[in-house]
Every structure is written in structure tokens, then in C-alpha cells.
Amino acid sequence: MAKHYGRGIAAVNYPTGMNLGGDPTQALIFCQPTGGFSVKLASTDLGQGLKTVIAQIAAEALGVPFDSVIVDTGDTDSAPHCMGTFASRATHRVGNAVIMAANEARKALMDVAADEMEAAPEDLVLENGEIYVKGAPERKTNVFNVALAAHFKYGKTISGRGIYLKQKSSLDPETGACDPDSTEAHATTVAEVEVDDETGEVKVLRLASAYEVGRQINPEMVKGQIVSGAVMGMSHALMETVFPYYPALDHHTYSFGEYIIPTALDIPEIESVVLEYPSSNGPYGVKGVGEMTANSPIPAIVNAIYDAVGVWVTDLPVTPEKVLRALEEKALEAN
Amino acid sequence: MESITVTFKLNGKTTAVAIEPLESLRTVLREHLHLHATKAGCGQGGCGSCTVLVNAEPVLSCLMLAALADGQEITTLEGIGTAQHMHPLQAAFFDRFAAQCGYCSPGMIMAAKALLDKNPHPTRAEIAEALAGNLCRCTGYVAILDAIEDVVTQMQEA
């Protein structure tokens, strides 16, 4: 009876967005008299940080400080249509729609600024909320003054409409070829485990991953997705099931007493590196990095268990009982 | 059932509230006193999102009858810091991106505060042990442990 060390590897290519009957998302941006911009979306922030990255993208595209952008996510009645926050699509789809809306709002802003400053719009520079005449930086104003003038002097709106549509791609009846997604992100995970052949317990010692996710809008939040995905993947691999003997319903779970998810005591060493190869069609080269993070850890752990004790347990989660049954079967076959 | 009045010290202030005898402390905090930092998660003592301090001990407020809080000293997240004047733990969670959806954060911070008040120099393993009753679905815990370790380091340097 002993503990066995094993190491396994797995890789994933993950699509950003989906095909559906076409995959659109809209955004509206408007400027308040204060010079603050509001981005109106129906896209929900589930905690992944969508509002933060969209505010970053809007601020960049508008040319205003991050703090002057509010992202207001309404519901499907009150906000412009979004297909939803799923399929790792939101930063890509919403980001593109917001850039389109920001470009229109920025043009409206610069037209008013041009009237105010008696200059041609193409001669004006907008940087971090400050506006000046190219080559004559002493002739300057700012977004706040222009917004006030637009509202109270010219009676003009500073606003923009945006939409991003991934066109529906139908299957070629001859070849089956199709363009189902917009871009793909990639990852590889190496798992190190320790398997106790007496109890059947699997302990994940380390999860090391490399991620290629296009341009990172917010690297700390990308890291957050990767770390949490590693733990969630480990959890799918080893712990989580509603019906442990499905299709039999015996011992189904009622509470967190039986439905086991990792606690702070179960966390392996987690390491990751991120490579940035910008996509051709994402906002600033973005790809999706949400769901994929819980993918490659699972087969990597299953492979590491095989490496450790020579049994394949492919029915998830890999519970101690399944490991012991597989080891017993292997011993019977050997005799 | 007739309502009863309980009196406790809540975030440093003596508070009297009329409650139904079988109401939980969590319900009284959230629904009678409108203190919503304390979260309603599983309601079965399984997730830790309702953790508050009762006489400096971390307690699952969903499992404690509010009537038993009579005469006790209760601390919720609202009592330790504000957005303008964050408690060092709140600031560290903020700096370390230690929240995604944020639903577990108040309970995590209260459990961590209970630990640090008793043991200002815990190891990472001791921190993990103290948080073992608080579930988090989003972060993978690493950033949370990092944040609390930051506070331990700050206290050592201070």
C-alpha cells in the first residue's frame, strides 16, 4: 500500500462565440452633461468582470479616462439586445459593438468640439478627456466643456450606436465545412497527482498551464479566470456530482454536506503563463477566456491518474470508490 | 407567535429589534435591520456566506436564532469598514482581485478577521484552515489566501 505520483497532460482549443442563427450584440453609448459616458448593455456581468473590461474598452475607444465611463447592464426589455453572456463571447462581441458605438459618439463629440474651438474636426486631438488643436496645444478644452456646450448651447446629442454580428455560417452540404466561431483560444495543462492505492484518494499537487488568449484587456482578471478555472476543473474531475450512481438516483445530493466542492484546503499549486497572439476580429485582438479554463485540467488529471496507478477512470468524477474498483479489476486481470 | 424584543450590541451600537421568536440572526440582520453585506447562501450552514462575529467568534448567522443574540456583541462587515475607509482586509481583497461575483467575500472577510484577531501571524495553512467553512465558486481561493497573507505581512511590518 503506497502513494503513487503521476503526471498527465491535456490541451484544448476553445471557440469564442457561437454560430446560432447569427450571433449579434448591440451597445448604446451616450454622454451626460457632466462629460461622463454611459454604456448601455443587456449583457450581464456574472462576476467575470465584463463591466470592467467593457469600461476599459469604451474609455480607450472614446479617448476618455476609465473613471468617466459607467457600464449600465439593464435587462432585455430596457437595454439593447445581447444574445447573452455565454460561449466565452461577451468581451469579443460586446467589445466590438462598444468600439463601434464609441467611434460614433467620439465623432459627435469632436464635431461639437470643432464648432466650439473654431477648428476643423480632423485637426483636433482627444486624449484622456483633453481636447486640443494639433500643433497648437495651447488651444485646448475638455470633454466636460464640450458636453456642456452640446447640451445647453447647440442642443446636440453626443451618442453612438454599435452592433457586432457574427453572420450565420451554414454547413456546406458536400463537405460539412462551416465557420462556427470567430476565433479560438488555446491552452495546455500539466497535472501532477498523488494517488493512494489503499484509499483510492487522488490529491492534485500541481496544475501548470500555458494559455494563448489573444490580447488581454485586463491581465489580473485573465489570471483570475485561469486560477478559478483550474480549481473548477479539478472539482469536476474529482468531486462534483449530483447523482453519484446515475442513472440510479441513490445517494443523490441535498446540500453542500454531500455535494462536495473544493475549499481553501484543497488548492493545489497553480502556475500559468499567458501568451498573447491577437485575434484578427476581436476588439484590440481579444479572444474569449472564460469557459475554457475549466477544460484542460480535467483530462490532464485523468491522464495523471493513469500515469500514477495504470488505470483509466473516464467516468467523472473520479471518486475514491471508482479508483479502488479499477485497481481491483486490474489486479484480477493480472492474476 | 407573539413577537419578542432582543437587544444586542451591533457594530458597536446598542440595538433593539422586535422579531419572531424563531427567526435566524441572518434574517434579522438582512430583513429587519437592512444590513445586506451578510449574505443568504445555502441557509443550511454549508457555505459560510452568512458568517458574522458573535463575541469575536465566527458564527453562521443562518443557523443561530436571533433570540440567542440577546445581550451579545455582533459584528457584521458593515461594522469593520466603509468604501471610503476600508478595513485592511477589505483593501487587500480589493488590491488582490480576491472577488469575482463577490457573494462569498463578506463571510470570507469576517472569518479572516476572526482568525487575525486571535492569531495575527498565521501560516498560509492556518489561514486555509480558518476559511475551510467558507465556499467560493469563482476565485479558486488563491487570491483570497494571497490577500489575507498581505494583511499578515502588513501587520508584521507595522
XYZ file of C-alpha atoms in Angstrom:
493
model
C 0.000 0.000 0.000
C 1.535 3.231 -1.126
C 1.030 6.664 -2.609
C 1.862 6.891 -6.305
C 2.963 10.010 -8.144
C 1.722 10.652 -11.671
C 1.838 13.362 -14.285
C -0.588 13.978 -17.154
C -1.059 16.485 -19.931
C -4.041 17.746 -21.919
C -4.716 20.555 -24.375
C -7.796 22.453 -25.505
C -8.766 24.616 -28.477
C -11.714 26.730 -27.449
C -14.112 28.665 -29.687
C -15.019 32.282 -28.965
C -18.728 32.833 -29.535
C -21.092 30.623 -31.439
C -22.941 30.218 -34.690
C -26.646 30.041 -33.874
C -28.729 31.840 -36.495
C -26.090 34.545 -36.418
C -24.655 35.906 -33.169
C -25.245 39.660 -32.630
C -24.847 42.038 -29.680
C -25.731 45.732 -29.517
C -24.439 48.630 -27.435
C -25.522 52.239 -26.957
C -23.296 54.988 -25.582
C -24.353 58.471 -24.555
C -22.670 61.412 -22.909
C -24.142 63.209 -19.899
C -23.788 66.997 -19.391
C -21.021 66.158 -16.908
C -18.853 64.689 -19.658
C -19.379 61.212 -18.233
C -20.226 58.453 -20.678
C -22.790 55.740 -20.071
C -22.592 52.432 -21.927
C -25.958 50.705 -22.045
C -25.924 46.919 -22.480
C -28.152 43.908 -21.888
C -25.019 41.801 -21.351
C -24.826 40.507 -17.791
C -21.697 40.611 -15.646
C -21.733 37.254 -13.855
C -18.690 38.180 -11.805
C -16.211 37.531 -14.591
C -15.597 41.287 -14.799
C -17.377 42.179 -18.031
C -18.302 45.671 -16.805
C -14.677 46.420 -16.005
C -13.240 45.297 -19.344
C -16.031 46.999 -21.290
C -15.366 50.247 -19.413
C -11.678 49.858 -20.317
C -12.521 49.277 -23.997
C -15.015 52.159 -24.106
C -12.554 54.540 -22.421
C -9.828 53.560 -24.871
C -12.061 53.939 -27.936
C -13.627 57.208 -26.747
C -10.341 58.732 -25.594
C -11.586 59.494 -22.074
C -10.438 58.397 -18.593
C -11.623 54.969 -17.345
C -13.313 56.655 -14.368
C -15.627 58.686 -16.595
C -17.293 55.598 -18.094
C -20.263 53.865 -16.459
C -21.365 50.480 -17.802
C -25.064 50.002 -17.157
C -26.313 46.483 -17.776
C -30.076 46.539 -17.921
C -32.399 43.723 -18.812
C -33.741 42.506 -22.138
C -36.685 44.944 -22.006
C -34.727 48.065 -21.150
C -31.398 47.608 -22.911
C -30.200 46.991 -26.474
C -30.244 43.339 -27.415
C -27.484 40.897 -26.482
C -27.534 37.148 -27.164
C -26.140 36.605 -23.667
C -23.049 36.131 -21.569
C -22.023 32.618 -22.594
C -19.773 30.770 -25.042
C -16.873 32.991 -23.904
C -18.323 35.548 -26.301
C -19.024 38.661 -24.248
C -15.713 40.534 -24.344
C -15.404 39.799 -28.068
C -18.972 40.611 -29.155
C -19.767 43.402 -26.703
C -16.286 44.891 -27.053
C -16.655 45.148 -30.827
C -20.146 46.657 -30.520
C -18.877 49.162 -27.940
C -15.977 50.244 -30.153
C -18.442 50.886 -32.998
C -20.710 52.909 -30.690
C -17.737 54.759 -29.215
C -16.490 55.750 -32.668
C -19.864 57.314 -33.495
C -20.069 59.071 -30.116
C -16.495 60.303 -30.454
C -17.284 61.753 -33.894
C -20.325 63.593 -32.476
C -18.164 64.872 -29.612
C -15.435 66.107 -31.936
C -17.955 67.832 -34.243
C -19.230 69.895 -31.302
C -15.664 70.497 -30.126
C -14.765 71.726 -33.607
C -17.646 74.241 -33.545
C -16.627 75.390 -30.071
C -12.957 75.773 -30.970
C -13.488 77.084 -34.487
C -11.259 74.403 -35.921
C -11.729 71.525 -38.335
C -12.644 68.257 -36.537
C -9.738 66.441 -38.221
C -7.302 68.961 -36.681
C -8.387 68.124 -33.130
C -6.716 65.634 -30.815
C -8.609 63.908 -27.991
C -6.505 62.301 -25.300
C -7.632 61.163 -21.870
C -10.557 63.591 -21.867
C -8.492 66.606 -23.023
C -9.013 68.136 -26.475
C -6.512 70.373 -28.262
C -5.646 71.621 -31.736
C -2.922 69.609 -33.432
C 0.274 71.647 -33.422
C -1.246 74.288 -31.113
C -1.648 72.599 -27.720
C -2.451 75.944 -26.048
C -5.788 75.944 -27.912
C -7.483 73.378 -25.723
C -10.683 72.386 -23.983
C -12.003 69.177 -22.454
C -14.875 66.716 -22.751
C -16.781 68.297 -19.863
C -16.863 71.734 -21.547
C -17.828 70.231 -24.894
C -20.579 68.139 -23.281
C -21.984 71.249 -21.573
C -21.919 73.163 -24.847
C -23.570 70.291 -26.716
C -26.420 70.175 -24.207
C -27.010 73.838 -23.409
C -25.725 75.740 -26.432
C -26.112 73.559 -29.535
C -28.890 71.165 -28.478
C -26.951 68.194 -29.831
C -26.524 64.679 -28.522
C -23.155 63.035 -28.111
C -24.046 59.417 -28.545
C -23.289 56.325 -30.555
C -24.884 53.085 -31.697
C -22.977 49.860 -32.076
C -23.616 46.292 -33.099
C -21.426 43.325 -33.794
C -22.809 40.440 -35.803
C -21.155 37.118 -36.393
C -23.011 36.034 -39.540
C -24.638 32.638 -39.518
C -22.474 30.059 -41.244
C -24.336 27.120 -42.737
C -22.847 23.680 -43.248
C -21.602 23.006 -46.743
C -23.789 20.014 -47.725
C -20.934 18.419 -49.669
C -18.010 18.816 -47.286
C -19.624 19.624 -43.930
C -17.387 22.689 -43.729
C -18.613 25.584 -41.587
C -17.238 28.657 -39.833
C -18.894 28.220 -36.432
C -16.882 30.653 -34.291
C -14.959 33.892 -34.581
C -11.600 32.855 -33.224
C -10.138 30.196 -30.962
C -8.041 30.352 -27.811
C -5.688 27.551 -26.813
C -4.363 26.045 -23.625
C -2.333 23.143 -22.303
C -2.320 21.913 -18.716
C 0.086 19.585 -16.947
C -1.313 17.975 -13.798
C 0.667 16.288 -11.062
C -1.243 13.985 -8.734
C -0.726 11.596 -5.874
C -2.945 8.505 -5.802
C -3.336 6.487 -2.618
C -3.865 2.852 -3.678
C -5.260 1.955 -0.244
C -7.987 4.608 0.000
C -8.381 5.429 -3.702
C -7.998 9.109 -2.929
C -6.490 11.411 -5.535
C -4.708 14.565 -4.443
C -3.830 17.129 -7.094
C -0.389 18.510 -6.252
C 0.104 20.957 -9.076
C -1.635 22.352 -12.155
C 0.642 24.179 -14.586
C -0.908 25.727 -17.686
C 0.004 27.753 -20.730
C -2.753 29.886 -22.224
C -2.928 31.616 -25.603
C -5.823 34.028 -25.271
C -5.279 36.842 -27.749
C -4.836 40.339 -26.324
C -5.525 40.597 -22.591
C -7.664 43.625 -21.773
C -7.176 43.065 -18.039
C -4.332 40.633 -17.209
C -5.235 40.327 -13.500
C -8.752 39.249 -14.393
C -7.462 36.823 -17.021
C -5.311 35.311 -14.282
C -8.409 35.165 -12.081
C -10.232 33.173 -14.749
C -7.292 30.792 -15.172
C -6.808 30.114 -11.441
C -10.503 29.674 -10.768
C -10.917 27.510 -13.866
C -8.082 25.262 -12.703
C -9.838 24.716 -9.371
C -13.227 24.266 -11.015
C -11.713 21.744 -13.444
C -10.134 19.845 -10.555
C -13.514 19.887 -8.870
C -15.265 18.450 -11.943
C -12.538 15.833 -12.256
C -12.612 14.596 -8.668
C -15.574 15.858 -6.659
C -18.752 17.167 -8.197
C -21.778 15.084 -8.984
C -25.459 15.392 -8.186
C -26.156 11.692 -8.812
C -23.072 9.647 -7.951
C -24.621 6.386 -9.250
C -26.541 7.817 -12.199
C -28.814 6.559 -13.770
C -29.607 5.126 -10.334
C -30.659 8.008 -8.113
C -29.229 6.561 -4.883
C -27.241 8.867 -2.646
C -28.172 11.962 -4.595
C -27.101 15.197 -3.000
C -29.196 17.564 -0.909
C -26.728 20.173 0.288
C -23.099 21.222 0.409
C -22.729 18.472 3.011
C -22.847 15.859 0.208
C -22.267 17.942 -2.918
C -18.557 18.429 -2.439
C -16.714 21.368 -3.957
C -13.139 22.421 -3.122
C -12.414 24.517 -0.071
C -9.334 26.618 0.657
C -7.718 23.416 1.983
C -7.886 21.610 -1.378
C -5.975 24.029 -3.566
C -3.007 22.641 -5.488
C -0.043 24.685 -6.550
C -1.311 26.595 -9.610
C 1.002 28.129 -12.154
C 0.253 29.684 -15.520
C 1.844 31.590 -18.341
C -0.137 33.622 -20.858
C 0.813 34.101 -24.492
C -0.819 36.892 -26.484
C -1.431 36.304 -30.191
C -4.103 38.882 -31.027
C -7.127 37.654 -32.985
C -7.941 39.351 -36.293
C -11.540 40.216 -35.398
C -11.708 40.735 -31.619
C -11.682 44.201 -30.031
C -7.960 45.049 -29.815
C -7.268 41.392 -30.668
C -9.285 39.786 -27.866
C -10.211 36.099 -27.680
C -12.542 34.534 -25.113
C -11.002 33.179 -21.901
C -13.860 32.037 -19.721
C -15.197 28.534 -20.010
C -12.027 27.055 -21.472
C -10.126 27.395 -18.205
C -12.091 24.543 -16.616
C -11.467 22.216 -19.581
C -7.874 21.039 -19.890
C -7.317 20.385 -16.138
C -9.881 17.552 -16.251
C -8.273 15.222 -18.837
C -4.822 16.212 -17.537
C -5.798 14.902 -14.081
C -7.335 11.713 -15.531
C -4.134 11.137 -17.534
C -2.009 11.760 -14.431
C -4.027 9.148 -12.523
C -3.251 6.641 -15.287
C 0.403 7.595 -15.094
C 0.337 7.061 -11.325
C -1.505 3.741 -10.993
C -2.132 2.450 -14.515
C -5.933 2.625 -14.568
C -8.211 4.691 -16.779
C -11.173 6.153 -14.925
C -13.052 8.154 -17.539
C -16.406 8.390 -15.775
C -16.354 11.657 -13.839
C -15.872 12.493 -11.084
C -13.008 10.130 -10.311
C -14.104 9.182 -6.803
C -12.008 7.023 -4.448
C -14.538 4.222 -4.991
C -14.007 4.254 -8.765
C -10.236 4.249 -8.348
C -10.362 1.284 -5.969
C -12.739 -0.677 -8.231
C -10.461 -0.035 -11.220
C -7.390 -1.098 -9.250
C -9.168 -4.271 -8.135
C -10.156 -5.080 -11.727
C -6.595 -4.510 -12.867
C -5.270 -6.852 -10.148
C -7.811 -9.553 -11.149
C -6.787 -9.268 -14.805
C -3.130 -9.593 -13.842
C -3.748 -12.880 -11.989
C -46.442 33.519 17.750
C -46.025 36.800 19.572
C -43.035 38.877 18.663
C -40.259 39.357 21.196
C -37.668 42.063 21.588
C -33.964 41.270 21.541
C -31.245 43.740 22.400
C -27.668 43.333 21.321
C -24.645 45.410 20.539
C -24.474 45.571 16.735
C -21.307 47.020 15.211
C -20.675 48.917 18.441
C -24.204 50.293 18.801
C -26.878 49.018 21.195
C -29.739 47.818 19.023
C -33.197 46.612 19.994
C -35.353 44.843 17.455
C -38.759 43.161 17.521
C -38.540 39.692 15.992
C -40.482 36.476 15.582
C -39.073 34.005 18.124
C -37.811 31.511 15.511
C -36.148 33.955 13.143
C -32.478 33.436 12.401
C -29.899 36.088 13.133
C -29.244 36.309 9.388
C -32.896 37.082 8.642
C -32.996 39.714 11.358
C -29.785 41.363 10.105
C -30.858 41.383 6.472
C -34.607 41.854 6.611
C -35.275 43.758 9.833
C -32.102 45.813 10.051
C -31.403 46.035 6.287
C -27.745 45.123 6.636
C -27.225 43.263 3.374
C -23.473 42.610 3.493
C -24.221 39.378 5.351
C -25.296 37.063 2.550
C -28.058 34.477 2.367
C -26.460 31.476 0.672
C -27.475 27.892 1.338
C -29.410 28.526 4.564
C -28.124 25.204 5.920
C -24.760 26.148 7.402
C -22.935 24.700 4.419
C -21.472 27.682 2.576
C -20.290 30.282 5.095
C -21.599 33.311 3.196
C -23.626 34.419 6.260
C -20.613 34.443 8.629
C -20.708 37.184 11.274
C -18.818 37.621 14.533
C -20.600 36.917 17.801
C -18.384 37.982 20.698
C -15.434 37.841 18.250
C -16.176 34.218 17.236
C -17.158 33.449 13.627
C -20.747 32.211 13.583
C -23.053 31.058 10.778
C -25.867 33.538 11.247
C -28.325 31.379 9.268
C -28.117 28.713 11.979
C -28.268 30.996 15.016
C -31.613 32.034 16.412
C -31.674 35.796 16.725
C -33.203 35.365 20.179
C -29.899 33.845 21.322
C -28.096 37.029 20.263
C -29.725 38.898 23.155
C -27.019 40.591 25.179
C -24.264 39.533 22.775
C -21.877 41.579 20.686
C -22.457 41.173 16.930
C -20.124 42.408 14.199
C -21.004 42.362 10.510
C -18.973 43.521 7.522
C -20.683 46.927 7.771
C -19.083 47.322 11.197
C -15.472 46.942 10.130
C -15.071 49.323 7.205
C -16.686 51.522 4.575
C -15.940 52.171 0.921
C -14.084 55.332 1.986
C -12.307 53.778 4.967
C -11.758 50.152 4.165
C -10.607 47.643 6.743
C -7.126 46.339 5.777
C -8.739 43.016 4.800
C -11.207 44.774 2.509
C -8.393 46.805 0.945
C -6.319 43.659 0.427
C -9.250 41.805 -1.205
C -9.660 44.835 -3.474
C -5.960 45.043 -4.391
C -5.604 41.297 -4.996
C -8.732 40.870 -7.173
C -9.895 38.419 -4.491
C -13.529 38.510 -5.636
C -15.351 37.668 -8.806
C -19.074 37.564 -8.095
C -18.305 38.716 -4.544
C -21.029 36.717 -2.849
C -18.636 34.866 -0.524
C -16.464 37.907 0.224
C -18.247 39.251 3.339
C -18.190 35.825 5.003
C -14.574 35.259 3.951
C -13.520 38.621 5.382
C -15.343 38.044 8.670
C -13.820 34.553 9.039
C -10.385 36.006 8.291
C -10.920 38.832 10.779
C -11.838 36.336 13.498
C -8.607 34.472 12.797
C -6.330 37.525 12.692
C -7.829 38.990 15.868
C -6.796 35.817 17.687
C -3.674 34.895 15.755
C -2.044 37.865 13.996
C 0.706 35.733 12.448
C -0.967 32.669 10.949
C 0.720 30.495 8.342
C -0.918 30.062 4.926
C -2.092 26.618 6.061
C -3.665 28.115 9.180
C -5.442 30.719 7.048
C -6.780 27.998 4.739
C -7.969 26.015 7.781
C -9.800 29.070 9.147
C -11.568 29.600 5.797
C -12.404 25.938 5.214
C -16.073 26.513 6.086
C -16.445 29.317 3.545
C -17.105 28.170 -0.021
C -16.112 30.154 -3.082
C -17.173 29.082 -6.565
C -15.368 31.743 -8.612
C -11.885 32.596 -7.413
C -10.209 29.267 -6.732
C -9.265 30.737 -3.317
C -5.680 31.600 -4.312
C -6.259 35.361 -4.497
C -8.197 35.239 -1.207
C -5.321 33.499 0.596
C -2.867 35.963 -1.014
C -4.946 38.918 0.206
C -5.051 37.678 3.797
C -1.323 36.916 3.736
C -0.734 40.510 2.596
C -2.538 41.761 5.706
C -0.476 39.437 7.920
C 2.694 40.849 6.353
C 1.470 44.434 6.807
C 0.759 43.755 10.484
C 4.225 42.246 10.961
C 5.832 45.314 9.379
C 3.706 47.795 11.327
